[in-house]
Amino acid sequence: MAGQQESVIWMRPEQASVGRPAERSRAEITAAAVELADREGLEAVSMRRVASVLGTGAASLYRYVATRDDLLDLMTDSTAGEYDLPAPSGDWQADLLAIARQARQIMRRHPWLPTMVMGRPRLGPHGVDLLEHMLDVLADHPADAERKLEAFALVSGLTALFVQNEMAAEDSSAPRQSAYLRHVAAAGSHPRITALLAASPGGGNARDRFDAVLTRALTGVLG
Amino acid sequence: MAGQQESVIWMRPEQASVGRPAERSRAEITAAAVELADREGLEAVSMRRVASVLGTGAASLYRYVATRDDLLDLMTDSTAGEYDLPAPSGDWQADLLAIARQARQIMRRHPWLPTMVMGRPRLGPHGVDLLEHMLDVLADHPADAERKLEAFALVSGLTALFVQNEMAAEDSSAPRQSAYLRHVAAAGSHPRITALLAASPGGGNARDRFDAVLTRALTGVLG
DNA sequence: GGTGTTCGCGAACGACGTACGCGATAGGAG
DNA sequence: CTCCTATCGCGTACGTCGTTCGCGAACACC
C-alpha cells in the first residue's frame, strides 16, 4: 500500500506537506544549473558544481531531484517557458514560423539546448503549454492528431538541428573539422569534394535559409 | 621541430613504422565497441568495458586512440561504411531518397547512431565517401556548394531525428512519457491536448511519412 | 513542550576517463 | 645470431563523477 514513486518528476510533489520546510526550490536549483550550463556547457553541470554554486552540499540536491537526468529535464522545460505565445492570427503557417524563430533565439541563448531537445525530448509543464499553443494554432487545420504531433516534433527538432549546425560553423573548432576535408581534397581521390572546397564560402542569410527549410518541411507533414 | 599531434584521428597514422608491432587494430577495437553499443547502449561503451570485451587492459586502448571521443568518432564513421552507393541514376531526387532510406535502416541497426549523428557530426573516411557520392548525385544540380552541403546535413540529421522518434514510440518507456500527458489532459486546463489524446492512435506507414517529410525538406533546400 | 517528519549534508562506494612508468617484445643492423 | 631501439601492453594511481546512507538539526502541529 506504500505510495509508489512517480516515474516522471512533474508528477512528484515539490515539497512535502509536513516536516521541516526546504530551504530551496526546484526553480532555484534549475536556474543555477541553467546559468552554469550557459556559461560553461552541459558537462559542467555536475551535482557537485551546481551545489557549490548554490553554496550547499551535493547530496542536498537529491532532496529536490531524484537523479541528475531529472535536473536536466527541469532545465530543458524551463527554457520552454521563455516563449511568447500570442493568440493565433488565423494564418497557421505564419504562426508556426513565428514559434520556430523564437525557438531559434532561445536555443542560441542556451547553446546546450539543441543537444537536449534532440537527444532527450521530454515535455514538462512549459513544454505542454507550448504544445497546447501549437495545437491551438492548428485547430482549424484538417490534418489528423498524429500529423500535428509530428509537426510539433519537427519544429523543435529541425530548429535544434539548424542551430547546432549554425553554431558549429561559428565555433573556433570549425577549422579542425575542415582540416581533414582539405586533406582529403589534396589526396585527389574525391574530385567533387575538391571542387566544393574550391568554391567561395558563399553566403545567404541564415534566417532566410532557416525559414525556407522549415516551411517546406512543415508542408511535407501538414500538406 | 617535434612532429605536432594531429588534432583529427583520421590524420594520425594507425601504426608506428618502427618498434614492436601492435597486437590489435583500430578496426578491431571499433568493431568491439560498436557491437557493445548495439547490445547495451552507448553508455556501456567505457574504455574498461571495451577493453574487457577484447580481453585486454583499459590503458592499452590509448595506444590506438587518443581519447574516448576518438573511439566514438571511429564508431560513427564505421557505420558510414555500411552504405551501398550505386552509380547516380540521373534522378537526383530518387537517388537521395535511396540514400536516406539506407540511412534509416543503418540507424535502426545501431540505435545509438542517431544520437551520435546529431550531437557530434564528424566526417571520417567513410563519411567522406558518402559525401562524395551525394555530390556526385547532385553534380548536375544548379544549387551552389553551400546548399549541397546543407542538403547533406539535412539527410543525416532529419533521418536521425525521425529514427529517434520512431524508436521512442516503439520503446517500452513510451507509457512513462505519455503518462504525464494523460495527467495534464485530466487536469482540464489544456483542452487541445485532451482532445488529441482522445483521438485514435491512427496510423500511416512510417516509411511513407519519412519519404514525404524528407522529400519536402530537400526541395526546401535545393528548390 | 513533546512528537513526528522532513531537511541538510559529510562521508563513502563504485565506475569512469586518463597519465605515468616500466618490463616485454618485435624488426633491422651488424 | 645478437644487440639496439622504439613501440607495445598494461598495472597502478589520481581526480571526478552520480548516488546512497545515516544522523543531527529544524520546523509544524498537537
Short mmCIF file of C-alpha atoms (C1' of nucleotides) in Angstrom, two decimals:
data_model
loop_
_atom_site.label_atom_id
_atom_site.label_comp_id
_atom_site.label_asym_id
_atom_site.label_seq_id
_atom_site.Cartn_x
_atom_site.Cartn_y
_atom_site.Cartn_z
CA MET A 1 0.00 0.00 0.00
CA ALA A 2 3.02 2.29 0.12
CA GLY A 3 2.73 5.15 -2.37
CA GLN A 4 4.79 4.23 -5.42
CA GLN A 5 7.37 6.67 -6.72
CA GLU A 6 6.06 8.57 -9.69
CA SER A 7 8.37 7.95 -12.60
CA VAL A 8 8.12 11.46 -14.03
CA ILE A 9 9.39 14.35 -12.00
CA TRP A 10 6.50 16.62 -12.95
CA MET A 11 4.08 14.35 -11.12
CA ARG A 12 6.04 14.26 -7.89
CA PRO A 13 5.12 16.97 -5.36
CA GLU A 14 7.85 19.54 -5.00
CA GLN A 15 7.62 19.85 -1.23
CA ALA A 16 6.39 17.51 1.44
CA SER A 17 3.35 18.79 3.25
CA VAL A 18 4.75 18.01 6.70
CA GLY A 19 8.14 18.22 8.37
CA ARG A 20 10.90 20.74 8.10
CA PRO A 21 10.43 23.05 5.10
CA ALA A 22 13.00 23.05 2.32
CA GLU A 23 15.41 25.96 2.06
CA ARG A 24 15.44 25.99 -1.73
CA SER A 25 13.11 25.23 -4.61
CA ARG A 26 13.35 23.29 -7.83
CA ALA A 27 13.15 26.57 -9.73
CA GLU A 28 16.10 27.99 -7.83
CA ILE A 29 18.23 24.92 -8.48
CA THR A 30 17.15 24.80 -12.11
CA ALA A 31 18.09 28.45 -12.60
CA ALA A 32 21.54 27.85 -11.14
CA ALA A 33 22.06 24.83 -13.39
CA VAL A 34 20.90 26.73 -16.49
CA GLU A 35 23.21 29.63 -15.77
CA LEU A 36 26.09 27.24 -15.24
CA ALA A 37 25.36 25.43 -18.50
CA ASP A 38 25.06 28.73 -20.39
CA ARG A 39 28.45 29.78 -19.09
CA GLU A 40 30.47 26.56 -19.15
CA GLY A 41 28.50 23.99 -21.11
CA LEU A 42 26.42 20.97 -20.23
CA GLU A 43 29.29 18.83 -19.00
CA ALA A 44 29.98 21.44 -16.31
CA VAL A 45 26.57 20.73 -14.82
CA SER A 46 27.55 18.16 -12.23
CA MET A 47 25.73 17.75 -8.96
CA ARG A 48 28.78 18.99 -7.07
CA ARG A 49 29.25 22.07 -9.23
CA VAL A 50 25.60 23.04 -9.15
CA ALA A 51 25.56 22.56 -5.40
CA SER A 52 28.65 24.69 -4.91
CA VAL A 53 27.12 27.48 -7.00
CA LEU A 54 24.19 27.33 -4.60
CA GLY A 55 26.52 27.22 -1.61
CA THR A 56 25.25 23.87 -0.45
CA GLY A 57 26.28 20.23 -0.40
CA ALA A 58 25.94 17.91 -3.39
CA ALA A 59 23.81 15.41 -1.56
CA SER A 60 21.29 18.10 -0.69
CA LEU A 61 20.18 18.33 -4.30
CA TYR A 62 18.71 14.87 -4.05
CA ARG A 63 16.01 16.27 -1.83
CA TYR A 64 14.72 18.16 -4.86
CA VAL A 65 15.58 15.84 -7.70
CA ALA A 66 15.78 12.06 -7.88
CA THR A 67 18.61 12.00 -10.38
CA ARG A 68 20.81 14.19 -12.49
CA ASP A 69 18.68 13.44 -15.53
CA ASP A 70 15.71 14.89 -13.69
CA LEU A 71 17.67 18.11 -13.28
CA LEU A 72 18.44 18.16 -16.99
CA ASP A 73 14.74 17.71 -17.73
CA LEU A 74 13.95 20.63 -15.45
CA MET A 75 16.48 22.76 -17.30
CA THR A 76 15.03 21.92 -20.70
CA ASP A 77 11.49 22.62 -19.63
CA SER A 78 12.45 25.90 -18.01
CA THR A 79 13.63 27.18 -21.38
CA ALA A 80 10.25 26.31 -22.85
CA GLY A 81 8.92 28.97 -20.52
CA GLU A 82 10.76 31.67 -22.47
CA TYR A 83 8.36 31.59 -25.40
CA ASP A 84 5.96 34.40 -26.01
CA LEU A 85 2.71 32.82 -27.15
CA PRO A 86 0.29 35.34 -28.65
CA ALA A 87 -3.20 34.35 -29.73
CA PRO A 88 -3.39 32.57 -33.11
CA SER A 89 -3.69 35.00 -36.02
CA GLY A 90 -5.56 32.68 -38.33
CA ASP A 91 -2.54 32.12 -40.55
CA TRP A 92 -1.11 28.92 -39.15
CA GLN A 93 1.89 28.99 -41.43
CA ALA A 94 2.96 32.39 -40.13
CA ASP A 95 2.23 31.49 -36.53
CA LEU A 96 4.29 28.32 -36.70
CA LEU A 97 7.13 30.20 -38.29
CA ALA A 98 6.99 32.75 -35.50
CA ILE A 99 7.27 29.97 -32.95
CA ALA A 100 10.20 28.44 -34.78
CA ARG A 101 12.00 31.76 -34.89
CA GLN A 102 11.59 32.11 -31.16
CA ALA A 103 12.86 28.58 -30.74
CA ARG A 104 15.96 29.52 -32.67
CA GLN A 105 16.59 32.57 -30.50
CA ILE A 106 16.06 30.60 -27.30
CA MET A 107 18.44 27.89 -28.45
CA ARG A 108 21.05 30.45 -29.32
CA ARG A 109 20.74 31.85 -25.82
CA HIS A 110 21.28 28.35 -24.40
CA PRO A 111 23.89 26.58 -26.53
CA TRP A 112 23.34 23.28 -24.71
CA LEU A 113 19.65 23.23 -25.57
CA PRO A 114 19.78 21.73 -29.10
CA THR A 115 21.60 18.67 -27.76
CA MET A 116 18.95 18.36 -25.10
CA VAL A 117 15.97 18.79 -27.40
CA MET A 118 17.23 16.25 -29.88
CA GLY A 119 18.63 13.68 -27.53
CA ARG A 120 16.00 13.73 -24.82
CA PRO A 121 12.69 15.18 -25.99
CA ARG A 122 10.62 15.31 -22.82
CA LEU A 123 7.62 17.50 -22.16
CA GLY A 124 7.25 19.31 -18.85
CA PRO A 125 4.66 21.89 -17.84
CA HIS A 126 6.09 24.62 -20.07
CA GLY A 127 6.57 22.21 -22.95
CA VAL A 128 2.97 21.19 -22.58
CA ASP A 129 1.87 24.81 -22.75
CA LEU A 130 3.85 25.18 -25.94
CA LEU A 131 2.25 22.08 -27.42
CA GLU A 132 -1.20 23.32 -26.44
CA HIS A 133 -0.44 26.59 -28.18
CA MET A 134 0.67 24.87 -31.37
CA LEU A 135 -2.45 22.73 -31.36
CA ASP A 136 -4.44 25.91 -30.93
CA VAL A 137 -2.72 27.42 -33.94
CA LEU A 138 -3.53 24.28 -35.91
CA ALA A 139 -7.04 23.93 -34.55
CA ASP A 140 -8.72 24.56 -37.91
CA HIS A 141 -6.19 22.57 -39.86
CA PRO A 142 -7.62 19.36 -41.35
CA ALA A 143 -4.60 17.16 -40.51
CA ASP A 144 -5.13 14.37 -38.01
CA ALA A 145 -3.72 14.24 -34.48
CA GLU A 146 -0.71 12.18 -35.45
CA ARG A 147 0.38 14.71 -38.09
CA LYS A 148 0.11 17.60 -35.71
CA LEU A 149 2.26 15.86 -33.14
CA GLU A 150 4.72 15.17 -35.90
CA ALA A 151 4.71 18.83 -36.85
CA PHE A 152 5.45 19.74 -33.26
CA ALA A 153 8.39 17.39 -33.12
CA LEU A 154 9.58 18.70 -36.45
CA VAL A 155 9.65 22.33 -35.37
CA SER A 156 11.67 21.51 -32.26
CA GLY A 157 13.96 19.02 -33.91
CA LEU A 158 14.70 20.85 -37.12
CA THR A 159 15.35 24.06 -35.27
CA ALA A 160 17.76 22.29 -32.94
CA LEU A 161 19.48 20.73 -35.91
CA PHE A 162 19.78 24.07 -37.63
CA VAL A 163 21.07 25.96 -34.62
CA GLN A 164 23.60 23.26 -33.88
CA ASN A 165 24.99 23.45 -37.40
CA GLU A 166 24.95 27.21 -37.24
CA MET A 167 26.96 27.20 -34.02
CA ALA A 168 29.41 24.59 -35.21
CA ALA A 169 30.15 26.83 -38.17
CA GLU A 170 30.75 29.87 -35.97
CA ASP A 171 32.75 27.87 -33.46
CA SER A 172 36.51 28.09 -33.22
CA SER A 173 36.74 24.33 -33.66
CA ALA A 174 35.47 24.66 -37.23
CA PRO A 175 38.99 24.79 -38.72
CA ARG A 176 39.75 21.43 -37.12
CA GLN A 177 36.70 19.96 -38.81
CA SER A 178 37.55 21.19 -42.29
CA ALA A 179 41.26 20.42 -41.93
CA TYR A 180 40.56 16.80 -42.73
CA LEU A 181 38.34 17.76 -45.64
CA ARG A 182 41.21 19.75 -47.10
CA HIS A 183 43.47 16.78 -46.55
CA VAL A 184 41.05 14.56 -48.46
CA ALA A 185 40.76 17.13 -51.23
CA ALA A 186 44.52 17.28 -51.55
CA ALA A 187 44.71 13.48 -51.86
CA GLY A 188 42.82 13.75 -55.14
CA SER A 189 40.55 10.71 -54.99
CA HIS A 190 37.45 12.78 -54.20
CA PRO A 191 37.10 15.26 -57.05
CA ARG A 192 33.66 16.56 -56.07
CA ILE A 193 34.82 17.45 -52.59
CA THR A 194 37.92 19.08 -54.02
CA ALA A 195 35.73 21.19 -56.29
CA LEU A 196 33.44 22.01 -53.39
CA LEU A 197 36.24 23.42 -51.27
CA ALA A 198 37.49 25.46 -54.20
CA ALA A 199 34.16 27.30 -54.35
CA SER A 200 33.79 30.53 -52.44
CA PRO A 201 32.41 30.34 -48.92
CA GLY A 202 29.26 31.89 -50.34
CA GLY A 203 26.61 33.35 -48.17
CA GLY A 204 22.90 33.80 -47.89
CA ASN A 205 21.14 34.96 -44.78
CA ALA A 206 20.97 32.26 -42.12
CA ARG A 207 17.46 33.23 -41.14
CA ASP A 208 16.16 33.05 -44.69
CA ARG A 209 17.56 29.56 -45.13
CA PHE A 210 16.06 28.56 -41.81
CA ASP A 211 12.64 29.87 -42.81
CA ALA A 212 12.76 28.15 -46.18
CA VAL A 213 13.74 24.72 -44.91
CA LEU A 214 11.32 24.77 -42.05
CA THR A 215 8.38 25.96 -44.11
CA ARG A 216 8.92 23.30 -46.73
CA ALA A 217 9.37 20.56 -44.18
CA LEU A 218 6.15 21.61 -42.48
CA THR A 219 4.19 21.45 -45.69
CA GLY A 220 5.64 17.96 -46.09
CA VAL A 221 3.88 16.96 -42.90
CA LEU A 222 0.78 19.14 -42.96
CA GLY A 223 0.20 19.37 -46.70
CA MET B 1 60.88 20.56 -34.72
CA ALA B 2 58.97 17.76 -32.96
CA GLY B 3 56.02 16.49 -35.02
CA GLN B 4 52.89 18.06 -33.61
CA GLN B 5 49.93 15.88 -32.73
CA GLU B 6 47.33 15.86 -35.45
CA SER B 7 44.07 17.02 -33.96
CA VAL B 8 41.87 14.69 -36.03
CA ILE B 9 42.27 10.96 -35.59
CA TRP B 10 41.95 10.24 -39.32
CA MET B 11 45.20 12.09 -39.98
CA ARG B 12 47.22 10.23 -37.38
CA PRO B 13 48.97 7.09 -38.63
CA GLU B 14 47.41 3.95 -37.25
CA GLN B 15 50.68 2.14 -36.59
CA ALA B 16 54.19 3.33 -35.98
CA SER B 17 56.60 2.29 -38.67
CA VAL B 18 59.25 1.10 -36.24
CA GLY B 19 59.28 -0.76 -32.94
CA ARG B 20 57.15 -3.56 -31.63
CA PRO B 21 54.03 -4.08 -33.78
CA ALA B 22 50.60 -3.63 -32.27
CA GLU B 23 48.53 -6.70 -31.48
CA ARG B 24 45.25 -5.13 -32.47
CA SER B 25 43.93 -2.58 -34.94
CA ARG B 26 41.62 0.40 -34.78
CA ALA B 27 39.10 -1.55 -36.85
CA GLU B 28 39.11 -4.41 -34.36
CA ILE B 29 38.59 -2.12 -31.41
CA THR B 30 35.93 -0.16 -33.25
CA ALA B 31 34.05 -3.34 -34.12
CA ALA B 32 34.07 -4.43 -30.48
CA ALA B 33 32.81 -1.02 -29.37
CA VAL B 34 30.05 -1.00 -31.99
CA GLU B 35 28.87 -4.45 -31.01
CA LEU B 36 28.85 -3.45 -27.36
CA ALA B 37 26.86 -0.30 -28.12
CA ASP B 38 24.40 -2.23 -30.25
CA ARG B 39 23.81 -4.67 -27.42
CA GLU B 40 23.88 -2.44 -24.34
CA GLY B 41 23.75 1.16 -25.48
CA LEU B 42 26.25 3.97 -25.78
CA GLU B 43 26.77 4.47 -22.09
CA ALA B 44 28.06 0.89 -21.84
CA VAL B 45 30.94 1.86 -24.13
CA SER B 46 33.54 2.69 -21.50
CA MET B 47 37.23 2.16 -22.03
CA ARG B 48 37.23 -0.55 -19.38
CA ARG B 49 34.29 -2.44 -20.83
CA VAL B 50 35.55 -2.27 -24.40
CA ALA B 51 38.95 -3.44 -23.22
CA SER B 52 37.49 -6.34 -21.30
CA VAL B 53 35.49 -7.42 -24.35
CA LEU B 54 38.79 -7.52 -26.20
CA GLY B 55 40.46 -9.34 -23.34
CA THR B 56 42.96 -6.59 -22.72
CA GLY B 57 43.64 -3.77 -20.30
CA ALA B 58 41.92 -0.40 -20.43
CA ALA B 59 45.12 1.57 -20.76
CA SER B 60 46.10 -0.43 -23.83
CA LEU B 61 43.35 1.21 -25.86
CA TYR B 62 45.20 4.50 -25.64
CA ARG B 63 47.80 3.08 -27.99
CA TYR B 64 45.13 3.13 -30.70
CA VAL B 65 43.02 6.11 -29.71
CA ALA B 66 43.91 9.37 -28.01
CA THR B 67 40.63 9.71 -26.19
CA ARG B 68 37.24 8.10 -25.74
CA ASP B 69 35.70 10.63 -28.10
CA ASP B 70 38.06 9.44 -30.79
CA LEU B 71 36.68 5.95 -30.32
CA LEU B 72 33.14 7.27 -30.67
CA ASP B 73 34.15 9.02 -33.89
CA LEU B 74 35.58 5.76 -35.19
CA MET B 75 32.32 4.01 -34.38
CA THR B 76 30.23 6.58 -36.20
CA ASP B 77 32.39 6.53 -39.27
CA SER B 78 32.43 2.75 -39.39
CA THR B 79 28.65 2.74 -39.79
CA ALA B 80 29.01 5.09 -42.76
CA GLY B 81 30.80 2.17 -44.39
CA GLU B 82 27.57 0.18 -44.45
CA TYR B 83 26.03 2.19 -47.29
CA ASP B 84 25.66 0.71 -50.72
CA LEU B 85 26.45 3.50 -53.17
CA PRO B 86 25.41 2.67 -56.73
CA ALA B 87 26.19 4.99 -59.63
CA PRO B 88 23.85 8.00 -59.94
CA SER B 89 20.74 7.23 -62.00
CA GLY B 90 20.19 10.75 -63.26
CA ASP B 91 17.19 11.29 -60.99
CA TRP B 92 18.76 13.05 -58.05
CA GLN B 93 15.55 13.07 -56.05
CA ALA B 94 15.25 9.30 -56.23
CA ASP B 95 18.92 8.76 -55.53
CA LEU B 96 18.86 10.96 -52.45
CA LEU B 97 15.77 9.20 -51.18
CA ALA B 98 17.52 5.86 -51.65
CA ILE B 99 20.42 7.10 -49.56
CA ALA B 100 18.10 8.36 -46.87
CA ARG B 101 16.30 5.04 -46.73
CA GLN B 102 19.58 3.26 -46.24
CA ALA B 103 20.46 5.75 -43.54
CA ARG B 104 17.25 4.87 -41.77
CA GLN B 105 17.99 1.16 -41.92
CA ILE B 106 21.54 1.65 -40.70
CA MET B 107 20.37 3.78 -37.80
CA ARG B 108 17.80 1.20 -36.86
CA ARG B 109 20.56 -1.39 -36.78
CA HIS B 110 22.58 0.85 -34.45
CA PRO B 111 20.20 2.53 -32.01
CA TRP B 112 22.96 4.74 -30.64
CA LEU B 113 23.73 6.21 -34.04
CA PRO B 114 21.07 8.95 -34.23
CA THR B 115 22.38 10.50 -31.01
CA MET B 116 25.86 10.40 -32.46
CA VAL B 117 24.96 11.86 -35.84
CA MET B 118 23.02 14.73 -34.33
CA GLY B 119 25.25 15.54 -31.42
CA ARG B 120 28.65 15.09 -32.98
CA PRO B 121 28.56 15.27 -36.77
CA ARG B 122 32.12 14.42 -37.78
CA LEU B 123 33.26 13.10 -41.15
CA GLY B 124 35.74 10.26 -41.34
CA PRO B 125 36.92 8.35 -44.41
CA HIS B 126 33.61 6.55 -44.91
CA GLY B 127 31.62 9.69 -44.25
CA VAL B 128 33.72 11.46 -46.83
CA ASP B 129 32.96 8.73 -49.37
CA LEU B 130 29.28 9.20 -48.66
CA LEU B 131 29.55 12.97 -49.13
CA GLU B 132 31.44 12.48 -52.37
CA HIS B 133 28.67 10.18 -53.56
CA MET B 134 25.96 12.70 -52.71
CA LEU B 135 27.86 15.42 -54.50
CA ASP B 136 28.12 13.09 -57.46
CA VAL B 137 24.36 12.57 -57.41
CA LEU B 138 23.90 16.34 -57.31
CA ALA B 139 26.61 17.08 -59.86
CA ASP B 140 24.20 18.45 -62.46
CA HIS B 141 22.07 20.26 -59.93
CA PRO B 142 22.28 24.05 -60.20
CA ALA B 143 22.44 24.71 -56.45
CA ASP B 144 25.63 26.21 -55.07
CA ALA B 145 28.15 24.42 -52.87
CA GLU B 146 26.67 25.73 -49.64
CA ARG B 147 23.21 24.36 -50.45
CA LYS B 148 24.57 20.94 -51.28
CA LEU B 149 26.40 20.73 -48.00
CA GLU B 150 23.22 21.78 -46.31
CA ALA B 151 21.33 19.05 -48.12
CA PHE B 152 23.87 16.53 -46.91
CA ALA B 153 23.48 17.64 -43.33
CA LEU B 154 19.73 17.59 -43.72
CA VAL B 155 19.59 14.00 -44.92
CA SER B 156 21.70 12.81 -42.00
CA GLY B 157 20.06 15.00 -39.42
CA LEU B 158 16.44 14.57 -40.39
CA THR B 159 16.85 10.83 -40.70
CA ALA B 160 18.40 10.67 -37.25
CA LEU B 161 15.57 12.78 -35.88
CA PHE B 162 12.99 10.56 -37.49
CA VAL B 163 14.52 7.29 -36.37
CA GLN B 164 14.90 8.58 -32.85
CA ASN B 165 11.23 9.49 -32.66
CA GLU B 166 10.29 6.20 -34.23
CA MET B 167 12.27 4.27 -31.63
CA ALA B 168 10.99 6.31 -28.74
CA ALA B 169 7.48 5.43 -29.82
CA GLU B 170 8.26 1.72 -30.01
CA ASP B 171 10.21 1.79 -26.78
CA SER B 172 8.86 0.39 -23.56
CA SER B 173 9.43 3.76 -21.89
CA ALA B 174 6.73 5.31 -24.08
CA PRO B 175 3.97 4.78 -21.49
CA ARG B 176 6.02 6.76 -18.98
CA GLN B 177 6.24 9.63 -21.42
CA SER B 178 2.53 9.79 -22.16
CA ALA B 179 1.55 9.21 -18.54
CA TYR B 180 2.20 12.86 -17.83
CA LEU B 181 0.29 13.91 -20.93
CA ARG B 182 -2.73 11.99 -19.70
CA HIS B 183 -2.28 13.65 -16.32
CA VAL B 184 -2.33 17.05 -17.99
CA ALA B 185 -5.34 16.11 -20.06
CA ALA B 186 -7.19 15.03 -16.93
CA ALA B 187 -6.45 18.35 -15.25
CA GLY B 188 -8.60 20.07 -17.87
CA SER B 189 -6.68 23.27 -18.50
CA HIS B 190 -5.32 22.07 -21.85
CA PRO B 191 -8.36 21.23 -23.96
CA ARG B 192 -6.49 20.73 -27.24
CA ILE B 193 -4.20 18.14 -25.68
CA THR B 194 -7.17 16.44 -24.09
CA ALA B 195 -8.85 16.22 -27.47
CA LEU B 196 -5.65 14.98 -29.03
CA LEU B 197 -5.35 12.05 -26.64
CA ALA B 198 -8.98 11.16 -27.20
CA ALA B 199 -8.31 10.65 -30.90
CA SER B 200 -7.43 7.16 -32.09
CA PRO B 201 -3.75 6.28 -32.26
CA GLY B 202 -4.16 6.45 -36.02
CA GLY B 203 -1.60 5.06 -38.36
CA GLY B 204 0.01 5.68 -41.67
CA ASN B 205 3.08 3.86 -42.83
CA ALA B 206 6.23 5.11 -41.14
CA ARG B 207 8.24 4.86 -44.32
CA ASP B 208 5.74 6.88 -46.31
CA ARG B 209 5.79 9.66 -43.75
CA PHE B 210 9.57 9.55 -43.72
CA ASP B 211 9.73 9.83 -47.51
CA ALA B 212 7.26 12.70 -47.57
CA VAL B 213 8.96 14.82 -44.94
CA LEU B 214 12.41 14.26 -46.30
CA THR B 215 11.47 14.96 -49.90
CA ARG B 216 9.77 18.21 -48.98
CA ALA B 217 12.59 19.34 -46.76
CA LEU B 218 15.06 18.64 -49.52
CA THR B 219 13.13 20.71 -52.02
CA GLY B 220 13.19 23.44 -49.41
CA VAL B 221 16.97 23.47 -49.66
CA LEU B 222 17.54 22.51 -53.27
CA GLY B 223 14.49 24.08 -54.86
"C1'" DG C 1 6.96 21.20 25.23
"C1'" DG C 2 6.93 16.96 23.04
"C1'" DT C 3 6.46 14.41 18.77
"C1'" DG C 4 6.61 13.21 14.03
"C1'" DT C 5 8.62 14.07 9.83
"C1'" DT C 6 11.42 16.10 6.63
"C1'" DC C 7 15.84 18.60 5.56
"C1'" DG C 8 20.93 19.41 5.03
"C1'" DC C 9 24.85 17.14 4.15
"C1'" DG C 10 29.64 14.72 5.49
"C1'" DA C 11 31.38 10.54 4.22
"C1'" DA C 12 31.81 6.69 1.42
"C1'" DC C 13 31.28 3.46 -2.73
"C1'" DG C 14 31.93 2.07 -7.29
"C1'" DA C 15 32.77 3.45 -12.03
"C1'" DC C 16 34.62 6.49 -15.02
"C1'" DG C 17 38.49 8.89 -18.29
"C1'" DT C 18 43.08 9.29 -18.40
"C1'" DA C 19 48.58 9.83 -17.17
"C1'" DC C 20 52.73 7.54 -15.85
"C1'" DG C 21 56.27 4.33 -15.95
"C1'" DC C 22 58.28 0.01 -16.76
"C1'" DG C 23 59.03 -4.72 -18.28
"C1'" DA C 24 58.14 -7.32 -22.58
"C1'" DT C 25 58.65 -7.75 -27.43
"C1'" DA C 26 59.40 -7.20 -32.01
"C1'" DG C 27 62.21 -5.72 -36.56
"C1'" DG C 28 66.57 -4.17 -38.50
"C1'" DA C 29 71.58 -3.58 -38.26
"C1'" DG C 30 75.88 -5.61 -37.64
"C1'" DC D 1 72.79 -14.80 -34.13
"C1'" DT D 2 72.96 -10.81 -31.12
"C1'" DC D 3 72.09 -6.45 -29.74
"C1'" DC D 4 69.80 -1.98 -30.16
"C1'" DT D 5 66.00 0.77 -30.13
"C1'" DA D 6 61.49 2.11 -30.42
"C1'" DT D 7 56.97 0.80 -29.55
"C1'" DC D 8 53.51 -2.07 -27.05
"C1'" DG D 9 50.77 -3.92 -23.13
"C1'" DC D 10 49.06 -2.63 -19.04
"C1'" DG D 11 49.20 -2.41 -13.57
"C1'" DT D 12 48.57 1.33 -10.85
"C1'" DA D 13 47.01 5.67 -9.45
"C1'" DC D 14 44.62 10.31 -9.48
"C1'" DG D 15 40.77 13.14 -9.71
"C1'" DT D 16 35.86 13.45 -10.77
"C1'" DC D 17 31.59 11.72 -11.33
"C1'" DG D 18 26.49 10.06 -9.74
"C1'" DT D 19 24.43 8.31 -5.98
"C1'" DT D 20 23.43 6.13 -1.11
"C1'" DC D 21 23.48 6.03 3.86
"C1'" DG D 22 22.80 7.70 8.16
"C1'" DC D 23 22.34 11.12 11.56
"C1'" DG D 24 21.85 15.55 13.82
"C1'" DA D 25 19.20 19.81 13.09
"C1'" DA D 26 14.97 22.22 12.21
"C1'" DC D 27 10.36 23.05 11.72
"C1'" DA D 28 4.69 22.24 12.07
"C1'" DC D 29 1.39 20.69 14.77
"C1'" DC D 30 -0.95 18.74 18.92
#
